[in-house]
Amino acid sequence: MNKEVTYYYYIIYPKEKRISERKPPNQARAFTFILYWIREKIKMNSFIINTERLGLRRWLDSDLKPFSYLNRDPEVMKYYPKTLSDLETLEMVRRIKHHFEKNDFGLFAVESKGTGEFIGYTGFLIPTFQSFFTPCVEIGWKFKKECWGRGFATEAANACLNYGFETLKFEKIVSFTSALNINSEKVMKRIGMKYVTDFDHPQIEINSPLCRHVLYQIDNGKV
Ligand SMILES: CC(C)(COP(=O)(O)OP(=O)(O)OC[C@H]1O[C@@H](n2cnc3c(N)ncnc32)[C@H](O)[C@@H]1OP(=O)(O)O)[C@@H](O)C(=O)NCCC(=O)NCCS
């Protein structure tokens, strides 16, 4: 955030008004920090999906740090091929933003209304690999460990399903995860998705214990 504040300082204060060229003085720092904070709050209030405890929205620059923390946690990443470096997280956020630009939907950043903090993501993506069930729209979720066991994933996913069927007019939504990822599979069941089959994920090495996946799906009730 420091970098952002400095960046705004150089935008807001014309050259002749800057006391120091290298470092914003405290007063200017405070002012630019307040502007930055207001900008973040305005953006934060524009939730696309609201639930009782959560706000789902597009991504903010300030999500990067807590998202990196989450992607570095071996427990959170237990059923992914590996943990992610900060650079890999940055690349992932870029891909998520690009997905939003291209399709008008994506993985939403999830914010706790109680604390105002970023706690994970839930939303949609279009898988890039080919399989017997693609092309399709997938629903996925990932939350920081401290937020597990409180029903957040189920709450966010239920709201996303409604948004997916009512607003985005999807006919069918799938979800898949490693067959070992019982907690994720439980979310699928809780939101009313039905088991379809097991399959080997084409992007995971066949000898990996993570290769075997479960596939679930739900339709809009009209197909
Ligand atoms: C998958 C993941 C989101 C599931 O998290 P979770 O906390 O188990 O799921 P929920 O947030 O829906 O919480 C449900 C649990 O909270 C409990 N709970 C507590 N308070 C609750 C409330 N107010 N409302 C609903 N459930 C509540 C439920 O009983 C349930 O516990 P149980 O599974 O022991 O029965 C989480 O494990 C995660 O982020 N994993 C890492 C990322 C990942 O693997 N993603 C999937 C990859 S495909």
PDB file of C-alpha atoms and ligand atoms in Angstrom:
ATOM      1  CA  MET A   1       0.000   0.000   0.000  1.00  0.00           C
ATOM      2  CA  ASN A   2       2.948   2.311   0.691  1.00  0.00           C
ATOM      3  CA  LYS A   3       3.817   2.212  -2.988  1.00  0.00           C
ATOM      4  CA  GLU A   4       0.232   3.146  -3.891  1.00  0.00           C
ATOM      5  CA  VAL A   5       0.244   6.088  -1.466  1.00  0.00           C
ATOM      6  CA  THR A   6       3.507   7.336  -2.954  1.00  0.00           C
ATOM      7  CA  TYR A   7       2.058   6.864  -6.428  1.00  0.00           C
ATOM      8  CA  TYR A   8      -0.998   8.984  -5.557  1.00  0.00           C
ATOM      9  CA  TYR A   9       1.251  11.598  -3.980  1.00  0.00           C
ATOM     10  CA  TYR A  10       2.994  12.116  -7.297  1.00  0.00           C
ATOM     11  CA  ILE A  11      -0.340  12.271  -9.130  1.00  0.00           C
ATOM     12  CA  ILE A  12      -2.077  14.625  -6.681  1.00  0.00           C
ATOM     13  CA  TYR A  13       0.807  16.961  -5.886  1.00  0.00           C
ATOM     14  CA  PRO A  14       2.189  18.833  -8.894  1.00  0.00           C
ATOM     15  CA  LYS A  15       5.970  19.118  -9.032  1.00  0.00           C
ATOM     16  CA  GLU A  16       6.102  22.699  -7.683  1.00  0.00           C
ATOM     17  CA  LYS A  17       4.035  21.727  -4.610  1.00  0.00           C
ATOM     18  CA  ARG A  18       6.171  18.756  -3.656  1.00  0.00           C
ATOM     19  CA  ILE A  19       8.388  19.429  -0.665  1.00  0.00           C
ATOM     20  CA  SER A  20      10.543  16.401  -1.220  1.00  0.00           C
ATOM     21  CA  GLU A  21      11.002  14.666  -4.555  1.00  0.00           C
ATOM     22  CA  ARG A  22      11.940  11.337  -3.094  1.00  0.00           C
ATOM     23  CA  LYS A  23       9.647  10.817  -0.106  1.00  0.00           C
ATOM     24  CA  PRO A  24       6.171  12.246   0.504  1.00  0.00           C
ATOM     25  CA  PRO A  25       6.113  14.331   3.733  1.00  0.00           C
ATOM     26  CA  ASN A  26       3.871  13.048   6.523  1.00  0.00           C
ATOM     27  CA  GLN A  27       0.993  15.464   5.876  1.00  0.00           C
ATOM     28  CA  ALA A  28       0.874  14.598   2.186  1.00  0.00           C
ATOM     29  CA  ARG A  29       1.174  10.918   3.022  1.00  0.00           C
ATOM     30  CA  ALA A  30      -1.808  11.154   5.388  1.00  0.00           C
ATOM     31  CA  PHE A  31      -3.883  12.993   2.778  1.00  0.00           C
ATOM     32  CA  THR A  32      -3.060  10.604  -0.035  1.00  0.00           C
ATOM     33  CA  PHE A  33      -3.604   7.647   2.297  1.00  0.00           C
ATOM     34  CA  ILE A  34      -7.139   8.938   3.094  1.00  0.00           C
ATOM     35  CA  LEU A  35      -7.894   9.333  -0.629  1.00  0.00           C
ATOM     36  CA  TYR A  36      -6.583   5.836  -1.292  1.00  0.00           C
ATOM     37  CA  TRP A  37      -8.694   4.480   1.599  1.00  0.00           C
ATOM     38  CA  ILE A  38     -11.857   6.236   0.327  1.00  0.00           C
ATOM     39  CA  ARG A  39     -11.242   4.869  -3.156  1.00  0.00           C
ATOM     40  CA  GLU A  40     -10.906   1.335  -1.748  1.00  0.00           C
ATOM     41  CA  LYS A  41     -14.069   1.731   0.367  1.00  0.00           C
ATOM     42  CA  ILE A  42     -16.115   2.992  -2.594  1.00  0.00           C
ATOM     43  CA  LYS A  43     -14.957   0.034  -4.643  1.00  0.00           C
ATOM     44  CA  MET A  44     -15.576  -2.346  -1.770  1.00  0.00           C
ATOM     45  CA  ASN A  45     -19.148  -1.169  -1.431  1.00  0.00           C
ATOM     46  CA  SER A  46     -19.903  -2.131  -4.985  1.00  0.00           C
ATOM     47  CA  PHE A  47     -20.550  -5.766  -4.197  1.00  0.00           C
ATOM     48  CA  ILE A  48     -21.885  -7.742  -7.124  1.00  0.00           C
ATOM     49  CA  ILE A  49     -23.364 -10.410  -4.869  1.00  0.00           C
ATOM     50  CA  ASN A  50     -24.473  -9.855  -1.287  1.00  0.00           C
ATOM     51  CA  THR A  51     -25.167 -12.478   1.361  1.00  0.00           C
ATOM     52  CA  GLU A  52     -25.860 -12.040   5.049  1.00  0.00           C
ATOM     53  CA  ARG A  53     -22.188 -12.238   6.038  1.00  0.00           C
ATOM     54  CA  LEU A  54     -20.304 -11.822   2.761  1.00  0.00           C
ATOM     55  CA  GLY A  55     -19.774  -9.430  -0.131  1.00  0.00           C
ATOM     56  CA  LEU A  56     -18.596 -10.791  -3.473  1.00  0.00           C
ATOM     57  CA  ARG A  57     -16.884  -8.297  -5.757  1.00  0.00           C
ATOM     58  CA  ARG A  58     -14.238  -7.691  -8.408  1.00  0.00           C
ATOM     59  CA  TRP A  59     -10.643  -7.771  -7.215  1.00  0.00           C
ATOM     60  CA  LEU A  60      -8.855  -4.855  -5.531  1.00  0.00           C
ATOM     61  CA  ASP A  61      -5.099  -4.272  -5.448  1.00  0.00           C
ATOM     62  CA  SER A  62      -5.288  -4.662  -1.673  1.00  0.00           C
ATOM     63  CA  ASP A  63      -6.485  -8.286  -2.096  1.00  0.00           C
ATOM     64  CA  LEU A  64      -3.099  -9.305  -3.429  1.00  0.00           C
ATOM     65  CA  LYS A  65      -1.315  -9.509  -0.087  1.00  0.00           C
ATOM     66  CA  PRO A  66      -3.925 -11.610   1.771  1.00  0.00           C
ATOM     67  CA  PHE A  67      -4.394 -13.778  -1.342  1.00  0.00           C
ATOM     68  CA  SER A  68      -0.630 -14.424  -1.492  1.00  0.00           C
ATOM     69  CA  TYR A  69      -0.740 -15.442   2.170  1.00  0.00           C
ATOM     70  CA  LEU A  70      -3.503 -17.917   1.363  1.00  0.00           C
ATOM     71  CA  ASN A  71      -1.690 -19.374  -1.661  1.00  0.00           C
ATOM     72  CA  ARG A  72       1.510 -19.841   0.347  1.00  0.00           C
ATOM     73  CA  ASP A  73      -0.311 -21.906   3.001  1.00  0.00           C
ATOM     74  CA  PRO A  74       0.433 -25.646   2.460  1.00  0.00           C
ATOM     75  CA  GLU A  75      -2.830 -26.633   4.179  1.00  0.00           C
ATOM     76  CA  VAL A  76      -4.978 -24.446   1.912  1.00  0.00           C
ATOM     77  CA  MET A  77      -3.043 -25.735  -1.106  1.00  0.00           C
ATOM     78  CA  LYS A  78      -3.049 -29.390  -0.031  1.00  0.00           C
ATOM     79  CA  TYR A  79      -5.163 -30.523  -2.987  1.00  0.00           C
ATOM     80  CA  TYR A  80      -3.463 -28.335  -5.597  1.00  0.00           C
ATOM     81  CA  PRO A  81      -0.227 -29.406  -7.301  1.00  0.00           C
ATOM     82  CA  LYS A  82       1.814 -26.909  -5.230  1.00  0.00           C
ATOM     83  CA  THR A  83       1.753 -23.728  -3.166  1.00  0.00           C
ATOM     84  CA  LEU A  84       2.129 -20.478  -5.124  1.00  0.00           C
ATOM     85  CA  SER A  85       4.869 -17.877  -4.883  1.00  0.00           C
ATOM     86  CA  ASP A  86       3.864 -14.209  -4.631  1.00  0.00           C
ATOM     87  CA  LEU A  87       4.651 -13.781  -8.319  1.00  0.00           C
ATOM     88  CA  GLU A  88       2.468 -16.767  -9.237  1.00  0.00           C
ATOM     89  CA  THR A  89      -0.361 -15.261  -7.163  1.00  0.00           C
ATOM     90  CA  LEU A  90       0.035 -11.982  -9.037  1.00  0.00           C
ATOM     91  CA  GLU A  91      -0.164 -13.864 -12.344  1.00  0.00           C
ATOM     92  CA  MET A  92      -3.253 -15.721 -11.132  1.00  0.00           C
ATOM     93  CA  VAL A  93      -5.013 -12.465 -10.194  1.00  0.00           C
ATOM     94  CA  ARG A  94      -4.163 -11.105 -13.644  1.00  0.00           C
ATOM     95  CA  ARG A  95      -5.726 -14.204 -15.216  1.00  0.00           C
ATOM     96  CA  ILE A  96      -8.849 -13.842 -13.032  1.00  0.00           C
ATOM     97  CA  LYS A  97      -9.195 -10.158 -14.024  1.00  0.00           C
ATOM     98  CA  HIS A  98      -8.722 -11.067 -17.692  1.00  0.00           C
ATOM     99  CA  HIS A  99     -11.419 -13.740 -17.331  1.00  0.00           C
ATOM    100  CA  PHE A 100     -13.811 -11.038 -16.016  1.00  0.00           C
ATOM    101  CA  GLU A 101     -12.957  -8.714 -18.916  1.00  0.00           C
ATOM    102  CA  LYS A 102     -13.485 -11.455 -21.474  1.00  0.00           C
ATOM    103  CA  ASN A 103     -16.589 -13.198 -20.082  1.00  0.00           C
ATOM    104  CA  ASP A 104     -18.146 -10.662 -17.693  1.00  0.00           C
ATOM    105  CA  PHE A 105     -17.957 -13.201 -14.886  1.00  0.00           C
ATOM    106  CA  GLY A 106     -15.217 -14.938 -12.949  1.00  0.00           C
ATOM    107  CA  LEU A 107     -13.952 -15.881  -9.522  1.00  0.00           C
ATOM    108  CA  PHE A 108     -15.244 -13.171  -7.178  1.00  0.00           C
ATOM    109  CA  ALA A 109     -13.111 -11.870  -4.346  1.00  0.00           C
ATOM    110  CA  VAL A 110     -14.994 -12.604  -1.120  1.00  0.00           C
ATOM    111  CA  GLU A 111     -15.000 -10.086   1.687  1.00  0.00           C
ATOM    112  CA  SER A 112     -16.250 -10.615   5.225  1.00  0.00           C
ATOM    113  CA  LYS A 113     -18.842  -7.925   5.968  1.00  0.00           C
ATOM    114  CA  GLY A 114     -18.045  -8.275   9.650  1.00  0.00           C
ATOM    115  CA  THR A 115     -14.351  -7.412   9.374  1.00  0.00           C
ATOM    116  CA  GLY A 116     -14.094  -5.882   5.886  1.00  0.00           C
ATOM    117  CA  GLU A 117     -11.222  -8.212   5.066  1.00  0.00           C
ATOM    118  CA  PHE A 118     -10.595 -10.321   1.980  1.00  0.00           C
ATOM    119  CA  ILE A 119     -11.066 -13.974   2.974  1.00  0.00           C
ATOM    120  CA  GLY A 120     -10.941 -15.914  -0.300  1.00  0.00           C
ATOM    121  CA  TYR A 121     -12.744 -16.411  -3.583  1.00  0.00           C
ATOM    122  CA  THR A 122     -15.853 -18.099  -4.951  1.00  0.00           C
ATOM    123  CA  GLY A 123     -17.184 -17.923  -8.464  1.00  0.00           C
ATOM    124  CA  PHE A 124     -17.064 -19.157 -11.992  1.00  0.00           C
ATOM    125  CA  LEU A 125     -14.463 -20.011 -14.541  1.00  0.00           C
ATOM    126  CA  ILE A 126     -14.253 -21.706 -17.881  1.00  0.00           C
ATOM    127  CA  PRO A 127     -11.811 -24.628 -17.711  1.00  0.00           C
ATOM    128  CA  THR A 128      -9.061 -24.425 -20.320  1.00  0.00           C
ATOM    129  CA  PHE A 129      -8.483 -28.172 -20.684  1.00  0.00           C
ATOM    130  CA  GLN A 130     -10.448 -30.558 -22.893  1.00  0.00           C
ATOM    131  CA  SER A 131     -12.519 -33.353 -21.404  1.00  0.00           C
ATOM    132  CA  PHE A 132     -15.780 -35.198 -21.987  1.00  0.00           C
ATOM    133  CA  PHE A 133     -17.629 -32.488 -19.977  1.00  0.00           C
ATOM    134  CA  THR A 134     -16.007 -29.389 -21.535  1.00  0.00           C
ATOM    135  CA  PRO A 135     -16.692 -26.701 -22.669  1.00  0.00           C
ATOM    136  CA  CYS A 136     -18.513 -25.835 -19.457  1.00  0.00           C
ATOM    137  CA  VAL A 137     -18.776 -23.346 -16.604  1.00  0.00           C
ATOM    138  CA  GLU A 138     -17.172 -24.427 -13.355  1.00  0.00           C
ATOM    139  CA  ILE A 139     -17.892 -23.113  -9.866  1.00  0.00           C
ATOM    140  CA  GLY A 140     -14.942 -23.045  -7.452  1.00  0.00           C
ATOM    141  CA  TRP A 141     -13.946 -21.755  -3.991  1.00  0.00           C
ATOM    142  CA  LYS A 142     -10.911 -21.193  -1.819  1.00  0.00           C
ATOM    143  CA  PHE A 143     -10.886 -19.624   1.645  1.00  0.00           C
ATOM    144  CA  LYS A 144      -8.208 -18.857   4.161  1.00  0.00           C
ATOM    145  CA  LYS A 145      -7.835 -21.513   6.832  1.00  0.00           C
ATOM    146  CA  GLU A 146      -8.994 -19.244   9.668  1.00  0.00           C
ATOM    147  CA  CYS A 147     -12.402 -19.026   7.946  1.00  0.00           C
ATOM    148  CA  TRP A 148     -13.064 -22.733   7.494  1.00  0.00           C
ATOM    149  CA  GLY A 149     -15.848 -24.461   9.406  1.00  0.00           C
ATOM    150  CA  ARG A 150     -18.141 -21.420   9.491  1.00  0.00           C
ATOM    151  CA  GLY A 151     -20.257 -22.061   6.421  1.00  0.00           C
ATOM    152  CA  PHE A 152     -18.716 -19.222   4.379  1.00  0.00           C
ATOM    153  CA  ALA A 153     -17.949 -21.363   1.313  1.00  0.00           C
ATOM    154  CA  THR A 154     -21.467 -22.788   1.221  1.00  0.00           C
ATOM    155  CA  GLU A 155     -23.025 -19.325   1.733  1.00  0.00           C
ATOM    156  CA  ALA A 156     -20.940 -17.775  -1.065  1.00  0.00           C
ATOM    157  CA  ALA A 157     -21.431 -20.736  -3.419  1.00  0.00           C
ATOM    158  CA  ASN A 158     -25.233 -20.788  -2.944  1.00  0.00           C
ATOM    159  CA  ALA A 159     -25.399 -17.078  -3.780  1.00  0.00           C
ATOM    160  CA  CYS A 160     -23.172 -17.633  -6.823  1.00  0.00           C
ATOM    161  CA  LEU A 161     -25.402 -20.439  -8.109  1.00  0.00           C
ATOM    162  CA  ASN A 162     -28.432 -18.107  -7.898  1.00  0.00           C
ATOM    163  CA  TYR A 163     -26.501 -15.371  -9.701  1.00  0.00           C
ATOM    164  CA  GLY A 164     -25.282 -17.886 -12.299  1.00  0.00           C
ATOM    165  CA  PHE A 165     -28.762 -19.176 -13.104  1.00  0.00           C
ATOM    166  CA  GLU A 166     -30.834 -15.993 -12.620  1.00  0.00           C
ATOM    167  CA  THR A 167     -28.508 -13.255 -13.928  1.00  0.00           C
ATOM    168  CA  LEU A 168     -25.949 -14.991 -16.125  1.00  0.00           C
ATOM    169  CA  LYS A 169     -28.538 -17.472 -17.455  1.00  0.00           C
ATOM    170  CA  PHE A 170     -26.275 -20.504 -17.248  1.00  0.00           C
ATOM    171  CA  GLU A 171     -28.056 -23.754 -18.035  1.00  0.00           C
ATOM    172  CA  LYS A 172     -25.619 -26.000 -16.218  1.00  0.00           C
ATOM    173  CA  ILE A 173     -22.754 -25.540 -13.765  1.00  0.00           C
ATOM    174  CA  VAL A 174     -20.149 -28.170 -12.904  1.00  0.00           C
ATOM    175  CA  SER A 175     -17.639 -28.495 -10.107  1.00  0.00           C
ATOM    176  CA  PHE A 176     -14.729 -30.867  -9.672  1.00  0.00           C
ATOM    177  CA  THR A 177     -11.992 -31.502  -7.171  1.00  0.00           C
ATOM    178  CA  SER A 178      -9.467 -34.112  -6.153  1.00  0.00           C
ATOM    179  CA  ALA A 179     -11.291 -37.185  -4.839  1.00  0.00           C
ATOM    180  CA  LEU A 180      -9.284 -36.672  -1.625  1.00  0.00           C
ATOM    181  CA  ASN A 181     -10.695 -33.177  -1.054  1.00  0.00           C
ATOM    182  CA  ILE A 182     -13.632 -34.210   1.092  1.00  0.00           C
ATOM    183  CA  ASN A 183     -14.369 -30.678   2.399  1.00  0.00           C
ATOM    184  CA  SER A 184     -14.743 -29.305  -1.108  1.00  0.00           C
ATOM    185  CA  GLU A 185     -16.938 -32.240  -2.139  1.00  0.00           C
ATOM    186  CA  LYS A 186     -19.103 -31.572   0.922  1.00  0.00           C
ATOM    187  CA  VAL A 187     -19.663 -27.973  -0.281  1.00  0.00           C
ATOM    188  CA  MET A 188     -20.812 -29.366  -3.657  1.00  0.00           C
ATOM    189  CA  LYS A 189     -23.324 -31.634  -1.922  1.00  0.00           C
ATOM    190  CA  ARG A 190     -24.530 -28.884   0.443  1.00  0.00           C
ATOM    191  CA  ILE A 191     -25.378 -26.565  -2.457  1.00  0.00           C
ATOM    192  CA  GLY A 192     -27.409 -29.285  -4.157  1.00  0.00           C
ATOM    193  CA  MET A 193     -24.953 -30.442  -6.827  1.00  0.00           C
ATOM    194  CA  LYS A 194     -25.198 -34.075  -7.907  1.00  0.00           C
ATOM    195  CA  TYR A 195     -22.313 -36.510  -8.332  1.00  0.00           C
ATOM    196  CA  VAL A 196     -21.719 -37.415 -11.990  1.00  0.00           C
ATOM    197  CA  THR A 197     -18.564 -39.538 -12.103  1.00  0.00           C
ATOM    198  CA  ASP A 198     -14.888 -39.849 -11.249  1.00  0.00           C
ATOM    199  CA  PHE A 199     -12.292 -38.846 -13.874  1.00  0.00           C
ATOM    200  CA  ASP A 200      -8.550 -38.352 -14.217  1.00  0.00           C
ATOM    201  CA  HIS A 201      -7.674 -34.669 -14.471  1.00  0.00           C
ATOM    202  CA  PRO A 202      -5.827 -34.257 -17.807  1.00  0.00           C
ATOM    203  CA  GLN A 203      -3.494 -31.579 -16.410  1.00  0.00           C
ATOM    204  CA  ILE A 204      -2.303 -33.635 -13.430  1.00  0.00           C
ATOM    205  CA  GLU A 205       0.264 -36.420 -13.682  1.00  0.00           C
ATOM    206  CA  ILE A 206      -1.456 -39.795 -13.798  1.00  0.00           C
ATOM    207  CA  ASN A 207       0.708 -41.161 -10.947  1.00  0.00           C
ATOM    208  CA  SER A 208      -0.159 -38.262  -8.646  1.00  0.00           C
ATOM    209  CA  PRO A 209      -2.608 -39.048  -5.822  1.00  0.00           C
ATOM    210  CA  LEU A 210      -4.375 -35.801  -6.845  1.00  0.00           C
ATOM    211  CA  CYS A 211      -5.107 -36.999 -10.391  1.00  0.00           C
ATOM    212  CA  ARG A 212      -8.380 -38.770  -9.584  1.00  0.00           C
ATOM    213  CA  HIS A 213     -11.192 -36.200  -9.441  1.00  0.00           C
ATOM    214  CA  VAL A 214     -14.905 -36.205  -8.655  1.00  0.00           C
ATOM    215  CA  LEU A 215     -17.272 -34.379 -11.001  1.00  0.00           C
ATOM    216  CA  TYR A 216     -20.524 -32.817  -9.788  1.00  0.00           C
ATOM    217  CA  GLN A 217     -23.139 -30.800 -11.669  1.00  0.00           C
ATOM    218  CA  ILE A 218     -26.351 -28.861 -11.221  1.00  0.00           C
ATOM    219  CA  ASP A 219     -28.716 -27.467 -13.852  1.00  0.00           C
ATOM    220  CA  ASN A 220     -31.154 -24.566 -13.867  1.00  0.00           C
ATOM    221  CA  GLY A 221     -34.095 -26.918 -13.512  1.00  0.00           C
ATOM    222  CA  LYS A 222     -35.250 -26.188 -17.074  1.00  0.00           C
ATOM    223  CA  VAL A 223     -32.996 -28.596 -19.003  1.00  0.00           C
TER     224      VAL A 223
HETATM  225  C1  LIG B   1     -13.102 -26.208   0.353  1.00  0.00           C
HETATM  226  C2  LIG B   1     -13.290 -25.244   1.507  1.00  0.00           C
HETATM  227  C3  LIG B   1     -13.706 -23.889   0.979  1.00  0.00           C
HETATM  228  C4  LIG B   1     -14.377 -25.811   2.418  1.00  0.00           C
HETATM  229  O1  LIG B   1     -14.445 -25.055   3.605  1.00  0.00           O
HETATM  230  P1  LIG B   1     -15.440 -25.464   4.770  1.00  0.00           P
HETATM  231  O2  LIG B   1     -15.197 -24.545   5.884  1.00  0.00           O
HETATM  232  O3  LIG B   1     -15.348 -26.922   5.029  1.00  0.00           O
HETATM  233  O4  LIG B   1     -16.894 -25.235   4.140  1.00  0.00           O
HETATM  234  P2  LIG B   1     -17.959 -24.148   4.580  1.00  0.00           P
HETATM  235  O5  LIG B   1     -17.352 -22.804   4.625  1.00  0.00           O
HETATM  236  O6  LIG B   1     -19.133 -24.327   3.712  1.00  0.00           O
HETATM  237  O7  LIG B   1     -18.291 -24.556   6.073  1.00  0.00           O
HETATM  238  C5  LIG B   1     -19.020 -25.732   6.342  1.00  0.00           C
HETATM  239  C6  LIG B   1     -18.699 -26.221   7.727  1.00  0.00           C
HETATM  240  O8  LIG B   1     -18.943 -25.161   8.662  1.00  0.00           O
HETATM  241  C7  LIG B   1     -19.905 -25.588   9.628  1.00  0.00           C
HETATM  242  N1  LIG B   1     -20.640 -24.384  10.033  1.00  0.00           N
HETATM  243  C8  LIG B   1     -20.391 -23.675  11.158  1.00  0.00           C
HETATM  244  N2  LIG B   1     -21.174 -22.600  11.211  1.00  0.00           N
HETATM  245  C9  LIG B   1     -21.952 -22.605  10.102  1.00  0.00           C
HETATM  246  C10 LIG B   1     -22.967 -21.751   9.613  1.00  0.00           C
HETATM  247  N3  LIG B   1     -23.318 -20.646  10.256  1.00  0.00           N
HETATM  248  N4  LIG B   1     -23.553 -22.062   8.422  1.00  0.00           N
HETATM  249  C11 LIG B   1     -23.212 -23.168   7.758  1.00  0.00           C
HETATM  250  N5  LIG B   1     -22.242 -24.027   8.194  1.00  0.00           N
HETATM  251  C12 LIG B   1     -21.615 -23.742   9.352  1.00  0.00           C
HETATM  252  C13 LIG B   1     -20.690 -26.679   8.929  1.00  0.00           C
HETATM  253  O9  LIG B   1     -21.298 -27.570   9.844  1.00  0.00           O
HETATM  254  C14 LIG B   1     -19.585 -27.373   8.144  1.00  0.00           C
HETATM  255  O10 LIG B   1     -18.803 -28.180   8.975  1.00  0.00           O
HETATM  256  P3  LIG B   1     -18.591 -29.761   8.625  1.00  0.00           P
HETATM  257  O11 LIG B   1     -17.970 -29.829   7.247  1.00  0.00           O
HETATM  258  O12 LIG B   1     -17.688 -30.234   9.706  1.00  0.00           O
HETATM  259  O13 LIG B   1     -19.945 -30.356   8.642  1.00  0.00           O
HETATM  260  C15 LIG B   1     -11.970 -25.098   2.321  1.00  0.00           C
HETATM  261  O14 LIG B   1     -11.608 -26.350   2.816  1.00  0.00           O
HETATM  262  C16 LIG B   1     -10.825 -24.535   1.469  1.00  0.00           C
HETATM  263  O15 LIG B   1     -10.756 -23.350   1.219  1.00  0.00           O
HETATM  264  N6  LIG B   1      -9.921 -25.437   1.036  1.00  0.00           N
HETATM  265  C17 LIG B   1      -8.762 -25.009   0.241  1.00  0.00           C
HETATM  266  C18 LIG B   1      -9.125 -24.673  -1.157  1.00  0.00           C
HETATM  267  C19 LIG B   1      -9.742 -25.837  -1.891  1.00  0.00           C
HETATM  268  O16 LIG B   1      -9.346 -26.980  -1.712  1.00  0.00           O
HETATM  269  N7  LIG B   1     -10.695 -25.498  -2.774  1.00  0.00           N
HETATM  270  C20 LIG B   1     -11.338 -26.467  -3.601  1.00  0.00           C
HETATM  271  C21 LIG B   1     -10.488 -26.799  -4.753  1.00  0.00           C
HETATM  272  S1  LIG B   1     -11.445 -27.516  -6.040  1.00  0.00           S
END
